mmCIF file of N, CA and C in Angstrom:
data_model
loop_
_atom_site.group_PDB
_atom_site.id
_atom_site.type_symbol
_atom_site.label_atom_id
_atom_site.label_comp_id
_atom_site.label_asym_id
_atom_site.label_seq_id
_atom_site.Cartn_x
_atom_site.Cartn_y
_atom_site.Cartn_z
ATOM 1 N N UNK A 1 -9.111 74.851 -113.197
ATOM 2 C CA UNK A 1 -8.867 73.872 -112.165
ATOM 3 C C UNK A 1 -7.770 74.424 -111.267
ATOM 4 N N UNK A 2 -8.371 74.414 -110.337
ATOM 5 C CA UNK A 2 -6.884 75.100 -109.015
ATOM 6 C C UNK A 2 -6.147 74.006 -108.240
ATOM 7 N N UNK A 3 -4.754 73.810 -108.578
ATOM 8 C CA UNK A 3 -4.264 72.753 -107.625
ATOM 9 C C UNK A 3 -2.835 73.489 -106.498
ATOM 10 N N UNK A 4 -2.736 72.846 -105.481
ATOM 11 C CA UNK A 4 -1.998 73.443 -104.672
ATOM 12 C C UNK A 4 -0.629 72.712 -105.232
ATOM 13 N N UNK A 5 0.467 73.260 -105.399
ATOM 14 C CA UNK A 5 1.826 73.090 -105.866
ATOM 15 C C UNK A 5 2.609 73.058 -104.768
ATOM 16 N N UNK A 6 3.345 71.979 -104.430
ATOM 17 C CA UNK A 6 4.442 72.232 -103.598
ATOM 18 C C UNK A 6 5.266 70.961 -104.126
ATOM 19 N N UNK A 7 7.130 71.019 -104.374
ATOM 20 C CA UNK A 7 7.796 70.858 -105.174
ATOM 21 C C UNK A 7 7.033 70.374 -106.216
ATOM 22 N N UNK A 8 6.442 70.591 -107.362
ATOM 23 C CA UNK A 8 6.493 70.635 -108.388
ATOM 24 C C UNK A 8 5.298 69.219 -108.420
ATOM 25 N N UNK A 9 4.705 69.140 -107.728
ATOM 26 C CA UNK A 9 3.091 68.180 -107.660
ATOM 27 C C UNK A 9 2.197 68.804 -106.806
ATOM 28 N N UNK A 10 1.020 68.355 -107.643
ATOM 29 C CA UNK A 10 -0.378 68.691 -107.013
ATOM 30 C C UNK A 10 -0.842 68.236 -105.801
ATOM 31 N N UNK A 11 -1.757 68.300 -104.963
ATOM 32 C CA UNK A 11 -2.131 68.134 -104.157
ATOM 33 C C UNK A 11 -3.930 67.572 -104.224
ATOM 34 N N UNK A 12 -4.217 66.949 -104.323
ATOM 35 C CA UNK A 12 -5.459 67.030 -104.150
ATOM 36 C C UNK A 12 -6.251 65.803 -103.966
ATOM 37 N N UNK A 13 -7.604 65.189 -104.924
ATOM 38 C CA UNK A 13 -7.894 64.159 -105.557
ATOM 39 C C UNK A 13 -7.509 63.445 -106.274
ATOM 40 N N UNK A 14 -6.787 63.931 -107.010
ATOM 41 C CA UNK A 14 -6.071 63.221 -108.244
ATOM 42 C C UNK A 14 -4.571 64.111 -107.944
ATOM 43 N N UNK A 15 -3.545 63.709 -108.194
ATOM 44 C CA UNK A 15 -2.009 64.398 -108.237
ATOM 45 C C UNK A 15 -1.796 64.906 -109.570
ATOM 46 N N UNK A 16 -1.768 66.048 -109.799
ATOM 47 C CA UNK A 16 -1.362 67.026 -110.987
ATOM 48 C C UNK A 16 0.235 67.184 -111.184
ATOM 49 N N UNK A 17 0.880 67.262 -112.100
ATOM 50 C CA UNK A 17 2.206 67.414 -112.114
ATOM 51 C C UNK A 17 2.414 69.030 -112.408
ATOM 52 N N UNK A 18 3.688 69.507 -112.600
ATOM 53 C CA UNK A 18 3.379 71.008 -113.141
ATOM 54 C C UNK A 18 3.073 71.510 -113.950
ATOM 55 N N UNK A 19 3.626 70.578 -114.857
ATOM 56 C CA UNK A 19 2.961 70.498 -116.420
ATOM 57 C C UNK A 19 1.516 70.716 -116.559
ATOM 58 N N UNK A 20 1.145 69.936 -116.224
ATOM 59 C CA UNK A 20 -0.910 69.035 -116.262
ATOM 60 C C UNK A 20 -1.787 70.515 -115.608
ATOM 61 N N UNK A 21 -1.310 71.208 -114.773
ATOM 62 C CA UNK A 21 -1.667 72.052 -114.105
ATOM 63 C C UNK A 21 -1.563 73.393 -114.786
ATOM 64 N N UNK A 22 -0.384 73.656 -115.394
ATOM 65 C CA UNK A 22 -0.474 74.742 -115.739
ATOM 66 C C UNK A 22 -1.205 74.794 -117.321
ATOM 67 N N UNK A 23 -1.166 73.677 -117.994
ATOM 68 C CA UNK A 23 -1.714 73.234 -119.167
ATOM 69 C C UNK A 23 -3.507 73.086 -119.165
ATOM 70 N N UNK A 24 -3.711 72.899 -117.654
ATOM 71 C CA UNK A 24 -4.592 72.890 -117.218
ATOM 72 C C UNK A 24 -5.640 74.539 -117.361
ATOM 73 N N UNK A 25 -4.687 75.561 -116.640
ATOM 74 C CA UNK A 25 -4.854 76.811 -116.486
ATOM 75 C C UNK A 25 -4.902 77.560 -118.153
ATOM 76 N N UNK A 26 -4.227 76.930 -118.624
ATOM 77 C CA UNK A 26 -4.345 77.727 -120.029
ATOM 78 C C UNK A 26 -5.505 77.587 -120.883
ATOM 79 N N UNK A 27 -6.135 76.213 -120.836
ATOM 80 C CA UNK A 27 -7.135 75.825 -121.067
ATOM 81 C C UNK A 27 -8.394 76.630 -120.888
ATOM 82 N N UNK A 28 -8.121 76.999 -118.668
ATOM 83 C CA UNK A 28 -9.665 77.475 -118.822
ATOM 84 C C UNK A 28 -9.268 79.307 -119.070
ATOM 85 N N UNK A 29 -7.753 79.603 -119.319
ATOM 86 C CA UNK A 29 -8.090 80.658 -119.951
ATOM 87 C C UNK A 29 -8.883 81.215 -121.456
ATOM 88 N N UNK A 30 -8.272 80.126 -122.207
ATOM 89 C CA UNK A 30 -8.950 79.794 -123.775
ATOM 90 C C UNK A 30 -10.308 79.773 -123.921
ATOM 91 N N UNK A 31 -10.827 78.943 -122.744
ATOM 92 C CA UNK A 31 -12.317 78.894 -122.457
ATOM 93 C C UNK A 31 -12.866 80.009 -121.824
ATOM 94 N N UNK A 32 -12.447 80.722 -121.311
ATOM 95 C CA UNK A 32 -13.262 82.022 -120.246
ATOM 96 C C UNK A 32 -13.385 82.903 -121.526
ATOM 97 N N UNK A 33 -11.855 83.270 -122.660
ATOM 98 C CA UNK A 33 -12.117 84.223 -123.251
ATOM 99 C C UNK A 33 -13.017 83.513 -124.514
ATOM 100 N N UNK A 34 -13.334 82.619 -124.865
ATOM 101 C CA UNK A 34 -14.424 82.116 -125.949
ATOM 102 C C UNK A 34 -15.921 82.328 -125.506
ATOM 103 N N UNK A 35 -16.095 82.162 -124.262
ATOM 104 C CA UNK A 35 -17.134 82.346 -123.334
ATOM 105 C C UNK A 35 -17.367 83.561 -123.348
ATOM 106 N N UNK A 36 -16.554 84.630 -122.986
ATOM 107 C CA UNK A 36 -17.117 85.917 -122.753
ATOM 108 C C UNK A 36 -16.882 86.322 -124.520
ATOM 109 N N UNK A 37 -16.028 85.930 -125.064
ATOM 110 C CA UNK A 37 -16.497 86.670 -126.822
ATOM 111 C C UNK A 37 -17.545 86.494 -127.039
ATOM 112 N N UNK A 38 -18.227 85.512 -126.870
ATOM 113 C CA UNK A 38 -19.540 84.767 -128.068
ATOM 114 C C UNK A 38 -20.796 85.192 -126.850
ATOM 115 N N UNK A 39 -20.241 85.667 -125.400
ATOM 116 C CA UNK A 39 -21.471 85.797 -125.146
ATOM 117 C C UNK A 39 -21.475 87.652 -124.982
ATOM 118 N N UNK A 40 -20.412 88.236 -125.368
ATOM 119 C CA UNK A 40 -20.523 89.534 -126.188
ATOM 120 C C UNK A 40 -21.597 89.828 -126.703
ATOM 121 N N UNK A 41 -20.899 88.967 -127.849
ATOM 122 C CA UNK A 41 -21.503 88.952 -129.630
ATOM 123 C C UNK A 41 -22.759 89.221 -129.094
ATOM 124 N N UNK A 42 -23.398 87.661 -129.169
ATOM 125 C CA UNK A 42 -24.528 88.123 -128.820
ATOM 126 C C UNK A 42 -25.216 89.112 -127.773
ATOM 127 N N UNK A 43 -24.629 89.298 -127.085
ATOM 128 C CA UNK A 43 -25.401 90.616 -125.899
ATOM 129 C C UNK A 43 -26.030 91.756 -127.234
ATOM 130 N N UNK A 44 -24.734 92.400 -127.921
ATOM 131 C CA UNK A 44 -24.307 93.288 -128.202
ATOM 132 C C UNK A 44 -25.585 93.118 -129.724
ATOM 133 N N UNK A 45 -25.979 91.866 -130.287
ATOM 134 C CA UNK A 45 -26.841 91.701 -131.132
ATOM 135 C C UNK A 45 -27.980 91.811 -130.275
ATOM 136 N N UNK A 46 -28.240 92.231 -129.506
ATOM 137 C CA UNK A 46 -29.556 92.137 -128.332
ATOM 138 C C UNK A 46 -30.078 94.154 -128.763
ATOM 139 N N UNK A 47 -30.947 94.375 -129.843
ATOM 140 C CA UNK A 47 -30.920 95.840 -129.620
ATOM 141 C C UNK A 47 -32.676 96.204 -129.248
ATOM 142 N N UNK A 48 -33.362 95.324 -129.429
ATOM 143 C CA UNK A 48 -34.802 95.204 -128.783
ATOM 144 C C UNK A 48 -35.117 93.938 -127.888
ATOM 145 N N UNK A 49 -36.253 94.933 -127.776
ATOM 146 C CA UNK A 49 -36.382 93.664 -126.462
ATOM 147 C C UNK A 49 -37.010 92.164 -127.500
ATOM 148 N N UNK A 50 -36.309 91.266 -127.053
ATOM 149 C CA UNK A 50 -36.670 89.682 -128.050
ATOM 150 C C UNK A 50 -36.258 88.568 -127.086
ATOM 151 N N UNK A 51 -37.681 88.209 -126.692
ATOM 152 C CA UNK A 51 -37.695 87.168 -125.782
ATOM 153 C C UNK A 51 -36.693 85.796 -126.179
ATOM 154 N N UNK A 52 -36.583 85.744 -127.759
ATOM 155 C CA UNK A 52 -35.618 84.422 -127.552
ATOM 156 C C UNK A 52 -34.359 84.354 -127.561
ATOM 157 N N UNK A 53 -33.966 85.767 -128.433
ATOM 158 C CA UNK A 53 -32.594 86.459 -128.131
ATOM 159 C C UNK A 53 -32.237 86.342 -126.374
ATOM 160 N N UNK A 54 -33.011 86.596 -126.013
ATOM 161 C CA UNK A 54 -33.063 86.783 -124.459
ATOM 162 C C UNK A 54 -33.015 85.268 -123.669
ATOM 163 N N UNK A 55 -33.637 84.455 -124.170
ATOM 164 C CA UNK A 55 -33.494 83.313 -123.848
ATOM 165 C C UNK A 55 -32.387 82.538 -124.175
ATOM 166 N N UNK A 56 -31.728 82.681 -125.053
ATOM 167 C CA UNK A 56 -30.915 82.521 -125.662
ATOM 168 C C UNK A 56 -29.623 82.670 -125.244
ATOM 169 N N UNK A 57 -29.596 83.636 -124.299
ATOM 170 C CA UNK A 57 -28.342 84.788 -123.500
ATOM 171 C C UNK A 57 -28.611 83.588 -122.299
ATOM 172 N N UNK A 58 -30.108 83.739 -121.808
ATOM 173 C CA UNK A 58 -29.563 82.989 -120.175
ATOM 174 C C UNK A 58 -29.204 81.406 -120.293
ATOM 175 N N UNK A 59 -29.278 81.262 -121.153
ATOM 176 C CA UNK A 59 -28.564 79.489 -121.996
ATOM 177 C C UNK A 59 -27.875 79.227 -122.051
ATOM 178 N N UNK A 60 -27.338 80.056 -122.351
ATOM 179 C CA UNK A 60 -25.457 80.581 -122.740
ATOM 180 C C UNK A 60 -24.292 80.794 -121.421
ATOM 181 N N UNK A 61 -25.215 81.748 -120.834
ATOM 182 C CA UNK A 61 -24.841 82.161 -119.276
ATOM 183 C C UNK A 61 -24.579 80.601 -118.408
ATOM 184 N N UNK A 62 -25.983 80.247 -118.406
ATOM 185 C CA UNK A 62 -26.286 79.021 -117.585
ATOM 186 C C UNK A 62 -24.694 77.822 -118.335
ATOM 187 N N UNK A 63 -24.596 77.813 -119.822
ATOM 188 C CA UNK A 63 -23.623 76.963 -120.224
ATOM 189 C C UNK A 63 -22.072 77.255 -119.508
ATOM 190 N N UNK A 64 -22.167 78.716 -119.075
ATOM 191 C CA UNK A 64 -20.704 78.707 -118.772
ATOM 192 C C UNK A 64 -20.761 79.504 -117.333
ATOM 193 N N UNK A 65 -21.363 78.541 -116.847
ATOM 194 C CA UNK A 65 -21.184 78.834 -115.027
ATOM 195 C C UNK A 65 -20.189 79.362 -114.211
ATOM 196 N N UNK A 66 -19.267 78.677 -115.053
ATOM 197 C CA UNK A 66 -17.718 78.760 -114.474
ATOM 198 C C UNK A 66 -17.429 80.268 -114.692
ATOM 199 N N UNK A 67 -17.699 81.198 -115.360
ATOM 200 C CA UNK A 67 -17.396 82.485 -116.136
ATOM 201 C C UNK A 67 -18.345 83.174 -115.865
ATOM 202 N N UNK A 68 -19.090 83.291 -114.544
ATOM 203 C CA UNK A 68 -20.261 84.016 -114.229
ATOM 204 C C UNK A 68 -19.949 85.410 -113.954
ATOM 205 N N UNK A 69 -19.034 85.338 -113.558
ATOM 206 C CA UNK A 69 -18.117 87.006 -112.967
ATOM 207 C C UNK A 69 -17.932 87.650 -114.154
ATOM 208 N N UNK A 70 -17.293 87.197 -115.234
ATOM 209 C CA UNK A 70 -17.072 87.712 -116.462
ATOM 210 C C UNK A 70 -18.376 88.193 -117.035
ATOM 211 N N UNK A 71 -19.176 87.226 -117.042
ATOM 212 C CA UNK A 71 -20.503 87.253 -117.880
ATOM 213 C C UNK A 71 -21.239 88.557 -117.255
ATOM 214 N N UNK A 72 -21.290 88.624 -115.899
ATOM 215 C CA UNK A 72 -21.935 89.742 -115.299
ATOM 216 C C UNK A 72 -20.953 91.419 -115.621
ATOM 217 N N UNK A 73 -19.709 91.117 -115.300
ATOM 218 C CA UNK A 73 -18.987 92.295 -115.991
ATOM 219 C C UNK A 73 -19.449 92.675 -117.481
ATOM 220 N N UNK A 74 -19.810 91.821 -118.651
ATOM 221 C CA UNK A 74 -20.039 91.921 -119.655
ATOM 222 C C UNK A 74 -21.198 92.704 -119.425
ATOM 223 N N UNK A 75 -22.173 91.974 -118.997
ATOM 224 C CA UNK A 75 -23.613 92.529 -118.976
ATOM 225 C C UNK A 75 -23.665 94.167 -118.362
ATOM 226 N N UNK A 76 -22.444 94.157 -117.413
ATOM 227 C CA UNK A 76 -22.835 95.540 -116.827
ATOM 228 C C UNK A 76 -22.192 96.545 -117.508
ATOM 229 N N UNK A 77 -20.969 96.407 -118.397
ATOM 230 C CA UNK A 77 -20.245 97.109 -119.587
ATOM 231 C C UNK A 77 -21.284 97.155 -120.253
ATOM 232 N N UNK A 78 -22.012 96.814 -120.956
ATOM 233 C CA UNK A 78 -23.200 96.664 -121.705
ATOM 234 C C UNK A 78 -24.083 97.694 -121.167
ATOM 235 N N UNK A 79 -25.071 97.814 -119.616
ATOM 236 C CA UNK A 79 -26.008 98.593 -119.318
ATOM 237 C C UNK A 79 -25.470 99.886 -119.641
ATOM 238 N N UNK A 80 -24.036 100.056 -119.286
ATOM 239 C CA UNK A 80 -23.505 101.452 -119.208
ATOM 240 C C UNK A 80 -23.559 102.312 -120.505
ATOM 241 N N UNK A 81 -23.272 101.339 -121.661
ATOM 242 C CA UNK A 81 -22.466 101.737 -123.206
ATOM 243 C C UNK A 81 -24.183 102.085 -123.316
ATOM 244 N N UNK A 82 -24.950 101.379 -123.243
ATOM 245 C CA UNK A 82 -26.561 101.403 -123.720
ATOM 246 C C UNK A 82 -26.982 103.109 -122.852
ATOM 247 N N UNK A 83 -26.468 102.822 -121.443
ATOM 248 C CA UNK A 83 -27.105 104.362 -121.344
ATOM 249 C C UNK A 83 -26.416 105.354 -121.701
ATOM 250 N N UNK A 84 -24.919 105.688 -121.304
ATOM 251 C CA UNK A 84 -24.407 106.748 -122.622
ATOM 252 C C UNK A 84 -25.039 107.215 -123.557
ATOM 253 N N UNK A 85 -25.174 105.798 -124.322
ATOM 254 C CA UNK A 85 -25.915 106.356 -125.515
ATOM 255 C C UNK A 85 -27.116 106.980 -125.578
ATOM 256 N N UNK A 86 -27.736 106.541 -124.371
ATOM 257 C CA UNK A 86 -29.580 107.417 -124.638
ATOM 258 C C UNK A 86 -29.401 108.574 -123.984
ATOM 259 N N UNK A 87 -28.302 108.650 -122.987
ATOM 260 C CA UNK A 87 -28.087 110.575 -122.575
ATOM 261 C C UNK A 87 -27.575 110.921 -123.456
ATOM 262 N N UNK A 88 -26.397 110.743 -124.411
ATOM 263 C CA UNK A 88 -25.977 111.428 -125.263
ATOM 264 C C UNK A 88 -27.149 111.772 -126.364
ATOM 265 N N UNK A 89 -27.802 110.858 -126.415
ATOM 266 C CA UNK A 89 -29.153 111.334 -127.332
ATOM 267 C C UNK A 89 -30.350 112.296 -126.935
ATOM 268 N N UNK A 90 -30.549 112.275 -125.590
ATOM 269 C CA UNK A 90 -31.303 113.085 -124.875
ATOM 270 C C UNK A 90 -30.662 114.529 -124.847
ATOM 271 N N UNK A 91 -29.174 114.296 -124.726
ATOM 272 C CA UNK A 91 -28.961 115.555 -124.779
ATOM 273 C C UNK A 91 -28.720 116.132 -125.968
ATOM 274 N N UNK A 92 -28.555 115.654 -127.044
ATOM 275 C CA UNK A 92 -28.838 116.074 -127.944
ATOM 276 C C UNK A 92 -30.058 116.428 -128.860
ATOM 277 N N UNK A 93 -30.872 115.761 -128.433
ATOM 278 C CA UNK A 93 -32.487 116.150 -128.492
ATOM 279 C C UNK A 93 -32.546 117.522 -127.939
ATOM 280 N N UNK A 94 -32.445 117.702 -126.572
ATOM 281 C CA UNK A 94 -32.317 118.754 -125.925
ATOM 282 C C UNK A 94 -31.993 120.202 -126.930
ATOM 283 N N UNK A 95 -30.734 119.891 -126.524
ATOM 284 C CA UNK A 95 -30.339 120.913 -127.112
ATOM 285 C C UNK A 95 -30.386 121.451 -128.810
ATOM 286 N N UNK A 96 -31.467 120.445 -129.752
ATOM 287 C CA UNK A 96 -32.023 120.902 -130.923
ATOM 288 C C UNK A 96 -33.510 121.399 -130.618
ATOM 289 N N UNK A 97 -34.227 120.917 -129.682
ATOM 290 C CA UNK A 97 -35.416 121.535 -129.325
ATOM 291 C C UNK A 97 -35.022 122.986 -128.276
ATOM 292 N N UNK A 98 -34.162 122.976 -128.101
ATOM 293 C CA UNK A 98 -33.825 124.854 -126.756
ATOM 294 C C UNK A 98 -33.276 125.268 -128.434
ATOM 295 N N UNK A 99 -32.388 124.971 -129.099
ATOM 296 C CA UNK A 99 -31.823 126.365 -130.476
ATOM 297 C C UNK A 99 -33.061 126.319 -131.393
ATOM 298 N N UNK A 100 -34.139 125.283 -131.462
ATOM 299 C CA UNK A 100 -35.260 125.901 -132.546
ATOM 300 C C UNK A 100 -36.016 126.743 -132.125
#
């Protein structure tokens, strides 16, 4: 929740104190990082393709709207670690099929 502060009250719809606000902020920090752990986890349990695993992810996504930036950083940390791994395997394929 973002509120504008000037001496030490909110501004808005409702009046936030400094307290309420920053208690506020800690909150949706607690929540962004529970959000992006659990929707880790599961990414990271995602190792074939499985439509409900998969369904499952955009459920999750869709539950935490607010954390879409995160969620997409996750996902794209994810494409990267996944291809590493299949060049590092390619090239190691490689190079046991060129020394036999």
């Amino acid at each position: 929740m973002d509120c504008l502060l000037i001496s030490g009250y909110g501004f808005g719809k409702t009046r936030l104190g400094l307290a309420e606000c920053l208690s506020s902020k800690m909150d949706d920090s607690a929540a962004r990082e529970d959000a992006c752990r659990e929707y880790q986890s599961s990414l990271e349990d995602l190792t074939f393709n499985s439509k409900p695993h998969i369904n499952m992810l955009t459920i999750l996504a869709e539950e935490n709207i607010n954390f879409a930036k995160d969620i997409v950083e996750i996902i794209e940390a994810q494409i990267s670690k996944v291809f590493m791994n299949i060049e590092y395997f390619h090239t190691e394929m490689f190079a046991c099929n060129f020394l036999a």
